Short mmCIF file of C-alpha atoms in Angstrom, two decimals:
data_model
loop_
_atom_site.label_atom_id
_atom_site.label_comp_id
_atom_site.label_asym_id
_atom_site.label_seq_id
_atom_site.Cartn_x
_atom_site.Cartn_y
_atom_site.Cartn_z
CA UNK A 1 -8.91 17.44 -18.07
CA UNK A 2 -7.62 14.02 -17.28
CA UNK A 3 -4.21 14.47 -16.18
CA UNK A 4 -2.89 10.36 -15.28
CA UNK A 5 -3.88 7.28 -17.07
CA UNK A 6 -5.16 6.27 -13.71
CA UNK A 7 -8.65 4.69 -12.54
CA UNK A 8 -10.05 4.74 -9.20
CA UNK A 9 -11.84 2.28 -7.17
CA UNK A 10 -13.19 2.85 -3.85
CA UNK A 11 -12.32 6.39 -1.21
CA UNK A 12 -12.73 8.69 -4.24
CA UNK A 13 -12.12 11.56 -2.54
CA UNK A 14 -9.24 10.21 -0.26
CA UNK A 15 -7.31 7.99 -3.63
CA UNK A 16 -7.87 11.73 -5.17
CA UNK A 17 -5.63 13.80 -2.48
CA UNK A 18 -3.16 10.19 -2.93
CA UNK A 19 -2.43 11.01 -6.24
CA UNK A 20 -1.64 14.83 -5.27
CA UNK A 21 0.35 14.32 -2.59
CA UNK A 22 2.87 12.03 -5.00
CA UNK A 23 2.92 13.74 -7.86
CA UNK A 24 6.11 14.95 -10.24
CA UNK A 25 8.04 12.78 -5.72
CA UNK A 26 10.83 10.40 -5.59
CA UNK A 27 9.77 6.43 -5.14
CA UNK A 28 11.66 2.98 -4.99
CA UNK A 29 10.45 0.28 -6.58
CA UNK A 30 10.76 -2.73 -4.19
CA UNK A 31 9.99 -6.22 -5.82
CA UNK A 32 9.04 -9.55 -3.43
CA UNK A 33 10.40 -12.70 -4.71
CA UNK A 34 9.37 -16.27 -3.47
CA UNK A 35 7.99 -19.68 -4.43
CA UNK A 36 5.70 -22.30 -3.48
CA UNK A 37 4.99 -25.71 -4.34
CA UNK A 38 2.00 -25.03 -4.38
CA UNK A 39 2.55 -23.52 -7.63
CA UNK A 40 3.24 -27.14 -9.58
CA UNK A 41 -0.37 -28.03 -8.47
CA UNK A 42 -1.75 -28.60 -12.42
CA UNK A 43 -3.87 -26.28 -13.34
CA UNK A 44 -3.09 -23.39 -10.58
CA UNK A 45 -0.83 -20.79 -12.38
CA UNK A 46 0.02 -20.15 -15.50
CA UNK A 47 3.53 -18.03 -14.58
CA UNK A 48 5.46 -20.94 -16.38
CA UNK A 49 5.26 -23.34 -19.21
CA UNK A 50 5.77 -26.11 -17.03
CA UNK A 51 4.93 -26.63 -13.66
CA UNK A 52 8.79 -27.32 -12.47
CA UNK A 53 9.09 -23.88 -14.57
CA UNK A 54 7.44 -21.53 -12.04
CA UNK A 55 10.48 -21.88 -9.93
CA UNK A 56 12.57 -19.80 -12.19
CA UNK A 57 9.81 -17.31 -13.12
CA UNK A 58 10.83 -15.20 -9.61
CA UNK A 59 14.41 -15.04 -10.12
CA UNK A 60 13.77 -14.38 -13.98
CA UNK A 61 11.89 -11.25 -13.32
CA UNK A 62 14.48 -9.84 -10.70
CA UNK A 63 16.76 -9.81 -13.61
CA UNK A 64 14.50 -8.23 -16.19
CA UNK A 65 14.02 -5.44 -13.77
CA UNK A 66 17.76 -5.53 -12.80
CA UNK A 67 19.63 -6.13 -15.91
CA UNK A 68 17.00 -5.79 -18.49
CA UNK A 69 17.16 -9.03 -19.90
CA UNK A 70 17.59 -12.71 -17.82
CA UNK A 71 20.57 -14.57 -17.00
CA UNK A 72 18.81 -17.71 -14.67
CA UNK A 73 16.91 -18.75 -18.84
CA UNK A 74 17.57 -18.10 -21.70
CA UNK A 75 14.26 -16.55 -22.36
CA UNK A 76 11.87 -14.22 -20.60
CA UNK A 77 9.38 -15.91 -18.31
CA UNK A 78 5.86 -16.70 -20.09
CA UNK A 79 2.47 -18.35 -20.20
CA UNK A 80 2.29 -21.62 -21.74
CA UNK A 81 1.09 -19.82 -24.89
CA UNK A 82 3.92 -17.31 -24.67
CA UNK A 83 2.66 -14.77 -23.19
CA UNK A 84 5.45 -12.43 -21.91
CA UNK A 85 5.48 -11.90 -17.61
CA UNK A 86 4.41 -8.40 -17.14
CA UNK A 87 7.97 -8.40 -15.36
CA UNK A 88 8.31 -6.82 -19.05
CA UNK A 89 6.09 -3.90 -17.65
CA UNK A 90 7.79 -2.75 -14.67
CA UNK A 91 11.08 -2.74 -15.96
CA UNK A 92 9.71 -0.60 -19.17
CA UNK A 93 8.72 1.74 -16.52
CA UNK A 94 11.03 1.94 -13.31
CA UNK A 95 13.55 2.67 -17.56
CA UNK A 96 11.48 5.76 -18.27
CA UNK A 97 11.54 7.78 -15.59
CA UNK A 98 14.59 5.80 -13.47
CA UNK A 99 12.77 4.83 -10.89
CA UNK A 100 15.78 2.83 -8.64
CA UNK A 101 14.78 -0.66 -7.70
CA UNK A 102 15.91 -3.76 -5.08
CA UNK A 103 14.38 -7.32 -5.04
CA UNK A 104 14.34 -8.76 -1.51
CA UNK A 105 13.69 -12.94 -1.39
CA UNK A 106 11.09 -14.21 0.81
CA UNK A 107 12.21 -17.70 0.13
CA UNK A 108 13.32 -18.91 -3.64
CA UNK A 109 14.38 -21.95 -4.31
CA UNK A 110 16.42 -20.46 -7.67
CA UNK A 111 17.61 -17.51 -6.27
CA UNK A 112 18.91 -14.84 -9.17
CA UNK A 113 22.09 -13.58 -11.05
CA UNK A 114 21.62 -9.84 -9.75
CA UNK A 115 21.76 -8.55 -6.33
CA UNK A 116 19.30 -8.70 -3.99
CA UNK A 117 18.03 -8.84 0.02
CA UNK A 118 17.79 -12.42 1.51
CA UNK A 119 15.52 -11.97 4.94
CA UNK A 120 16.16 -15.51 5.45
CA UNK A 121 13.61 -16.94 4.06
CA UNK A 122 12.51 -20.58 2.31
CA UNK A 123 10.61 -21.56 0.06
CA UNK A 124 7.25 -22.48 0.85
CA UNK A 125 5.86 -25.97 0.96
CA UNK A 126 2.20 -27.34 -1.13
CA UNK A 127 -0.34 -25.99 1.25
CA UNK A 128 -2.25 -28.94 1.07
CA UNK A 129 -0.29 -30.41 4.05
CA UNK A 130 -0.78 -27.32 6.40
CA UNK A 131 2.24 -27.03 6.62
CA UNK A 132 2.94 -23.77 4.63
CA UNK A 133 6.26 -21.56 5.82
CA UNK A 134 8.95 -21.63 7.61
CA UNK A 135 10.27 -19.44 10.29
CA UNK A 136 7.05 -16.14 9.71
CA UNK A 137 8.15 -14.79 12.33
CA UNK A 138 11.64 -13.98 11.68
CA UNK A 139 10.90 -12.18 8.38
CA UNK A 140 8.74 -10.65 9.41
CA UNK A 141 10.54 -8.13 11.70
CA UNK A 142 13.45 -9.10 9.16
CA UNK A 143 11.62 -7.71 6.59
CA UNK A 144 10.37 -5.19 8.97
CA UNK A 145 13.82 -3.31 9.98
CA UNK A 146 14.48 -3.30 6.40
CA UNK A 147 11.21 -1.70 6.02
CA UNK A 148 12.29 1.09 7.91
CA UNK A 149 15.81 1.57 6.52
CA UNK A 150 13.48 1.61 3.11
CA UNK A 151 12.07 4.74 3.88
CA UNK A 152 14.87 6.70 4.55
CA UNK A 153 15.71 6.33 1.12
CA UNK A 154 12.55 8.10 -0.96
CA UNK A 155 10.02 9.96 -0.76
CA UNK A 156 7.03 6.85 -1.50
CA UNK A 157 7.08 3.21 -1.77
CA UNK A 158 6.36 1.12 -5.00
CA UNK A 159 6.14 -2.58 -3.63
CA UNK A 160 4.75 -5.66 -5.63
CA UNK A 161 5.67 -9.05 -6.33
CA UNK A 162 6.49 -12.31 -7.89
CA UNK A 163 5.49 -15.42 -6.40
CA UNK A 164 3.71 -18.08 -8.78
CA UNK A 165 0.39 -19.51 -7.87
CA UNK A 166 0.03 -16.64 -5.03
CA UNK A 167 -3.75 -15.92 -5.57
CA UNK A 168 -4.24 -19.63 -4.43
CA UNK A 169 -2.17 -19.20 -1.01
CA UNK A 170 -4.11 -15.82 -1.05
CA UNK A 171 -6.91 -17.38 -1.30
CA UNK A 172 -6.80 -19.96 1.56
CA UNK A 173 -5.27 -17.33 3.83
CA UNK A 174 -7.68 -15.02 3.03
CA UNK A 175 -10.41 -17.89 4.20
CA UNK A 176 -8.25 -18.23 7.56
CA UNK A 177 -8.78 -15.07 8.57
CA UNK A 178 -12.49 -15.15 7.71
CA UNK A 179 -12.71 -13.00 4.40
CA UNK A 180 -15.18 -14.31 2.15
CA UNK A 181 -12.61 -14.25 -1.06
CA UNK A 182 -14.57 -17.93 -2.78
CA UNK A 183 -15.17 -17.25 -6.40
CA UNK A 184 -13.13 -13.66 -6.02
CA UNK A 185 -9.62 -14.25 -6.25
CA UNK A 186 -7.76 -13.48 -9.75
CA UNK A 187 -5.45 -15.51 -11.83
CA UNK A 188 -3.37 -15.57 -14.69
CA UNK A 189 -5.47 -17.10 -17.35
CA UNK A 190 -9.10 -15.90 -19.08
CA UNK A 191 -10.17 -19.29 -17.45
CA UNK A 192 -10.17 -18.60 -14.07
CA UNK A 193 -9.67 -21.96 -12.21
CA UNK A 194 -11.54 -20.92 -9.06
CA UNK A 195 -12.72 -24.53 -8.00
CA UNK A 196 -9.53 -25.97 -8.61
CA UNK A 197 -8.35 -23.13 -6.15
CA UNK A 198 -11.57 -23.15 -3.44
CA UNK A 199 -10.70 -27.12 -3.31
CA UNK A 200 -6.88 -27.10 -2.39
CA UNK A 201 -7.61 -24.12 0.33
CA UNK A 202 -9.95 -26.11 1.46
CA UNK A 203 -8.02 -29.34 1.74
CA UNK A 204 -4.78 -26.74 3.19
CA UNK A 205 -7.79 -26.02 5.81
CA UNK A 206 -9.06 -28.66 6.65
CA UNK A 207 -4.93 -30.50 6.53
CA UNK A 208 -4.43 -28.07 9.44
CA UNK A 209 -7.78 -28.51 11.17
CA UNK A 210 -9.07 -24.99 11.10
CA UNK A 211 -12.23 -24.17 9.83
CA UNK A 212 -13.23 -20.22 8.28
CA UNK A 213 -11.99 -17.11 9.74
CA UNK A 214 -10.54 -19.68 13.07
CA UNK A 215 -7.44 -17.46 12.36
CA UNK A 216 -8.91 -14.26 12.25
CA UNK A 217 -6.53 -12.42 14.97
CA UNK A 218 -3.48 -14.37 14.72
CA UNK A 219 -2.42 -14.08 10.72
CA UNK A 220 0.67 -15.18 11.43
CA UNK A 221 -0.10 -18.92 12.39
CA UNK A 222 -2.57 -18.82 9.16
CA UNK A 223 0.92 -18.11 6.90
CA UNK A 224 3.02 -20.58 8.62
CA UNK A 225 -0.36 -23.14 7.64
CA UNK A 226 -1.48 -22.44 4.65
CA UNK A 227 0.52 -18.67 2.92
CA UNK A 228 3.16 -18.43 0.93
CA UNK A 229 6.90 -16.83 2.21
CA UNK A 230 6.14 -13.93 0.13
CA UNK A 231 2.97 -12.51 2.70
CA UNK A 232 5.57 -11.79 5.81
CA UNK A 233 8.09 -10.45 3.77
CA UNK A 234 5.72 -8.18 3.04
CA UNK A 235 3.60 -7.31 5.67
CA UNK A 236 7.14 -6.89 7.28
CA UNK A 237 8.04 -4.35 4.67
CA UNK A 238 4.77 -2.63 5.58
CA UNK A 239 5.12 -2.15 8.99
CA UNK A 240 8.56 -0.91 8.84
CA UNK A 241 7.74 1.51 6.23
CA UNK A 242 4.92 2.95 7.44
CA UNK A 243 5.71 7.15 7.86
CA UNK A 244 5.91 7.42 4.43
CA UNK A 245 3.13 6.86 1.22
CA UNK A 246 3.14 3.26 -0.25
CA UNK A 247 1.57 1.90 -3.08
CA UNK A 248 0.94 -2.12 -2.52
CA UNK A 249 1.22 -3.07 -6.21
CA UNK A 250 -0.76 -5.91 -7.41
CA UNK A 251 -4.67 -7.44 -7.19
CA UNK A 252 -5.10 -10.25 -5.38
CA UNK A 253 -1.92 -11.21 -3.12
CA UNK A 254 -1.85 -7.41 -1.96
CA UNK A 255 -5.32 -8.10 -0.92
CA UNK A 256 -4.25 -11.05 1.03
CA UNK A 257 -1.27 -9.11 2.42
CA UNK A 258 -3.95 -5.97 3.71
CA UNK A 259 -5.18 -8.44 6.18
CA UNK A 260 -2.62 -9.21 7.52
CA UNK A 261 -1.96 -6.08 8.18
CA UNK A 262 -5.21 -5.12 9.46
CA UNK A 263 -4.66 -7.76 12.08
CA UNK A 264 -0.86 -7.39 13.35
CA UNK A 265 -1.62 -3.05 13.28
CA UNK A 266 -4.32 -1.40 11.41
CA UNK A 267 -2.91 1.94 11.70
CA UNK A 268 -0.49 1.55 9.26
CA UNK A 269 -2.88 1.58 7.04
CA UNK A 270 -3.68 5.09 6.56
CA UNK A 271 -0.74 5.77 4.77
CA UNK A 272 -1.50 3.52 1.87
CA UNK A 273 -3.29 2.74 -1.38
CA UNK A 274 -3.91 -0.10 -3.85
CA UNK A 275 -2.68 -0.31 -7.01
CA UNK A 276 -2.92 -2.86 -9.84
CA UNK A 277 -4.07 -2.59 -13.22
CA UNK A 278 -6.98 -2.10 -15.40
CA UNK A 279 -7.34 -5.09 -15.84
CA UNK A 280 -7.88 -6.61 -12.84
CA UNK A 281 -10.73 -4.14 -11.91
CA UNK A 282 -12.56 -5.19 -14.59
CA UNK A 283 -12.17 -8.47 -14.47
CA UNK A 284 -15.67 -9.61 -13.94
CA UNK A 285 -13.77 -13.44 -12.92
CA UNK A 286 -12.46 -11.86 -9.80
CA UNK A 287 -13.20 -9.29 -7.27
CA UNK A 288 -10.50 -7.55 -5.68
CA UNK A 289 -12.90 -4.41 -4.49
CA UNK A 290 -15.48 -6.82 -3.26
CA UNK A 291 -12.49 -8.43 -0.91
CA UNK A 292 -10.61 -5.29 0.07
CA UNK A 293 -13.92 -3.92 0.97
CA UNK A 294 -14.70 -6.82 3.42
CA UNK A 295 -10.74 -5.50 5.25
CA UNK A 296 -10.20 -1.96 4.90
CA UNK A 297 -11.83 1.01 3.37
CA UNK A 298 -8.51 1.79 1.20
CA UNK A 299 -8.13 3.63 -2.65
CA UNK A 300 -7.86 1.25 -4.50
CA UNK A 301 -5.86 3.38 -8.90
CA UNK A 302 -5.94 1.16 -11.80
CA UNK A 303 -3.26 2.10 -14.65
CA UNK A 304 -5.23 2.26 -17.00
CA UNK A 305 -2.99 0.15 -19.78
CA UNK A 306 -4.49 -0.45 -23.63
CA UNK A 307 -3.12 -3.18 -25.23
CA UNK A 308 -4.99 -3.46 -27.16
CA UNK A 309 -2.84 -1.14 -30.09
CA UNK A 310 0.04 -3.10 -29.81
CA UNK A 311 1.98 -4.28 -32.45
CA UNK A 312 2.73 -8.05 -30.55
CA UNK A 313 0.04 -10.29 -30.18
CA UNK A 314 2.01 -11.71 -26.67
CA UNK A 315 1.09 -7.83 -25.81
CA UNK A 316 -2.89 -7.57 -26.90
CA UNK A 317 -3.07 -10.58 -25.26
CA UNK A 318 -3.64 -8.89 -22.12
CA UNK A 319 -6.88 -7.20 -23.64
CA UNK A 320 -8.22 -10.56 -23.82
CA UNK A 321 -7.86 -11.40 -19.69
CA UNK A 322 -4.15 -13.70 -19.91
CA UNK A 323 -2.03 -12.84 -16.98
CA UNK A 324 -3.25 -9.34 -16.15
CA UNK A 325 -0.90 -8.12 -13.27
CA UNK A 326 2.52 -9.06 -11.34
CA UNK A 327 5.41 -8.17 -10.03
CA UNK A 328 4.15 -4.63 -9.18
CA UNK A 329 3.03 -3.27 -12.72
CA UNK A 330 0.11 -1.37 -12.73
CA UNK A 331 1.76 -0.19 -9.25
CA UNK A 332 4.76 1.27 -11.20
CA UNK A 333 2.89 2.28 -14.20
CA UNK A 334 1.20 5.03 -12.14
CA UNK A 335 4.57 5.83 -10.12
CA UNK A 336 6.28 6.61 -14.10
CA UNK A 337 2.98 8.56 -14.69
CA UNK A 338 3.21 10.40 -11.53
CA UNK A 339 6.55 10.76 -11.35
CA UNK A 340 6.52 12.51 -15.26
CA UNK A 341 3.89 15.16 -13.89
CA UNK A 342 1.21 13.34 -16.40
CA UNK A 343 4.17 13.57 -19.46
CA UNK A 344 4.07 9.50 -19.49
CA UNK A 345 0.62 8.71 -19.88
CA UNK A 346 -0.09 5.21 -21.72
CA UNK A 347 0.56 6.06 -24.87
CA UNK A 348 4.68 6.56 -24.16
CA UNK A 349 4.47 3.25 -21.62
CA UNK A 350 3.32 1.67 -24.11
CA UNK A 351 5.58 2.56 -26.98
CA UNK A 352 8.42 1.58 -24.39
CA UNK A 353 6.77 -2.09 -23.32
CA UNK A 354 6.67 -2.95 -27.02
CA UNK A 355 9.95 -1.82 -28.07
CA UNK A 356 11.83 -3.83 -25.21
CA UNK A 357 9.09 -6.65 -26.10
CA UNK A 358 10.76 -6.91 -29.81
CA UNK A 359 14.29 -6.78 -28.02
CA UNK A 360 13.24 -9.83 -26.16
CA UNK A 361 10.88 -11.95 -27.15
CA UNK A 362 10.90 -10.31 -31.34
CA UNK A 363 7.89 -9.05 -32.69
CA UNK A 364 5.21 -12.05 -32.77
CA UNK A 365 1.53 -10.48 -34.53
#
């Protein structure tokens, strides 16, 4: 009988061993937040009612994680259609089993009204300039130091992100590193704007004067040209914390970080699993498994959540391909299941998430 509501893709044997090894262990969740002007390109991101609101999404997500409510804005971040941030899932999973969390600011234009660890990063520029990220090396070094300290505090780490526009910067980064990702990256929208993302990524590479795969052995240079501030921060945290198991909590953006780590220090990946949601694994408009198989033979876990029976229309929309993942939603859901020894399942998670939704958004049938 299946003990956990967890799907497995790729390297099933190692994935099962990993799940067993983390059973009832104590995790720590880290959420890396940042912003990029790329998110303000019309049609790129659904992480905010208007493109300029994307500056507020990461800090509001951080506040939800800490306080169960937002402080920098009056309501929870939502898509233009009103579908709420996946931070609701993360917040609920952390609360259910008392998983501690820290927020790491890699470069936010608006700072959260909450504790955070700063790495000296800056908000990302529009990648179409070909000069996307400043201070890449320093942020990586500082994140690595922080990762070493975090690894001493828990049995394993769950590391997620909140950066609107991140799948577009991930596409550009993957192309610069020689990964065939066109038409394969995910989206927070049900109609994945692949053509627009490819156009933006290609324009970024032209502006930077680089061709497909040209920077395969220079990932930090690739970040500086066409990436985003989250990438060196998350890569550095993993480099520093690699002595303990790590759940890389996310989708396409984690594949980009995986490619960076493979180029920098592939041996750190021996103790890492990619953790996402079923909505990413079952998404016909993207191919996370196909992207990662080009990079490294890493197990992929998916939180098998079911919002189809939710009492709230905003949550049921997740089953229709809206939002899908973010803010470590899949990884923290999996960590809640594992820490509880199977007591927390998708039904209990949904009950808690429904209650959080009703409190913060209000019942909308």
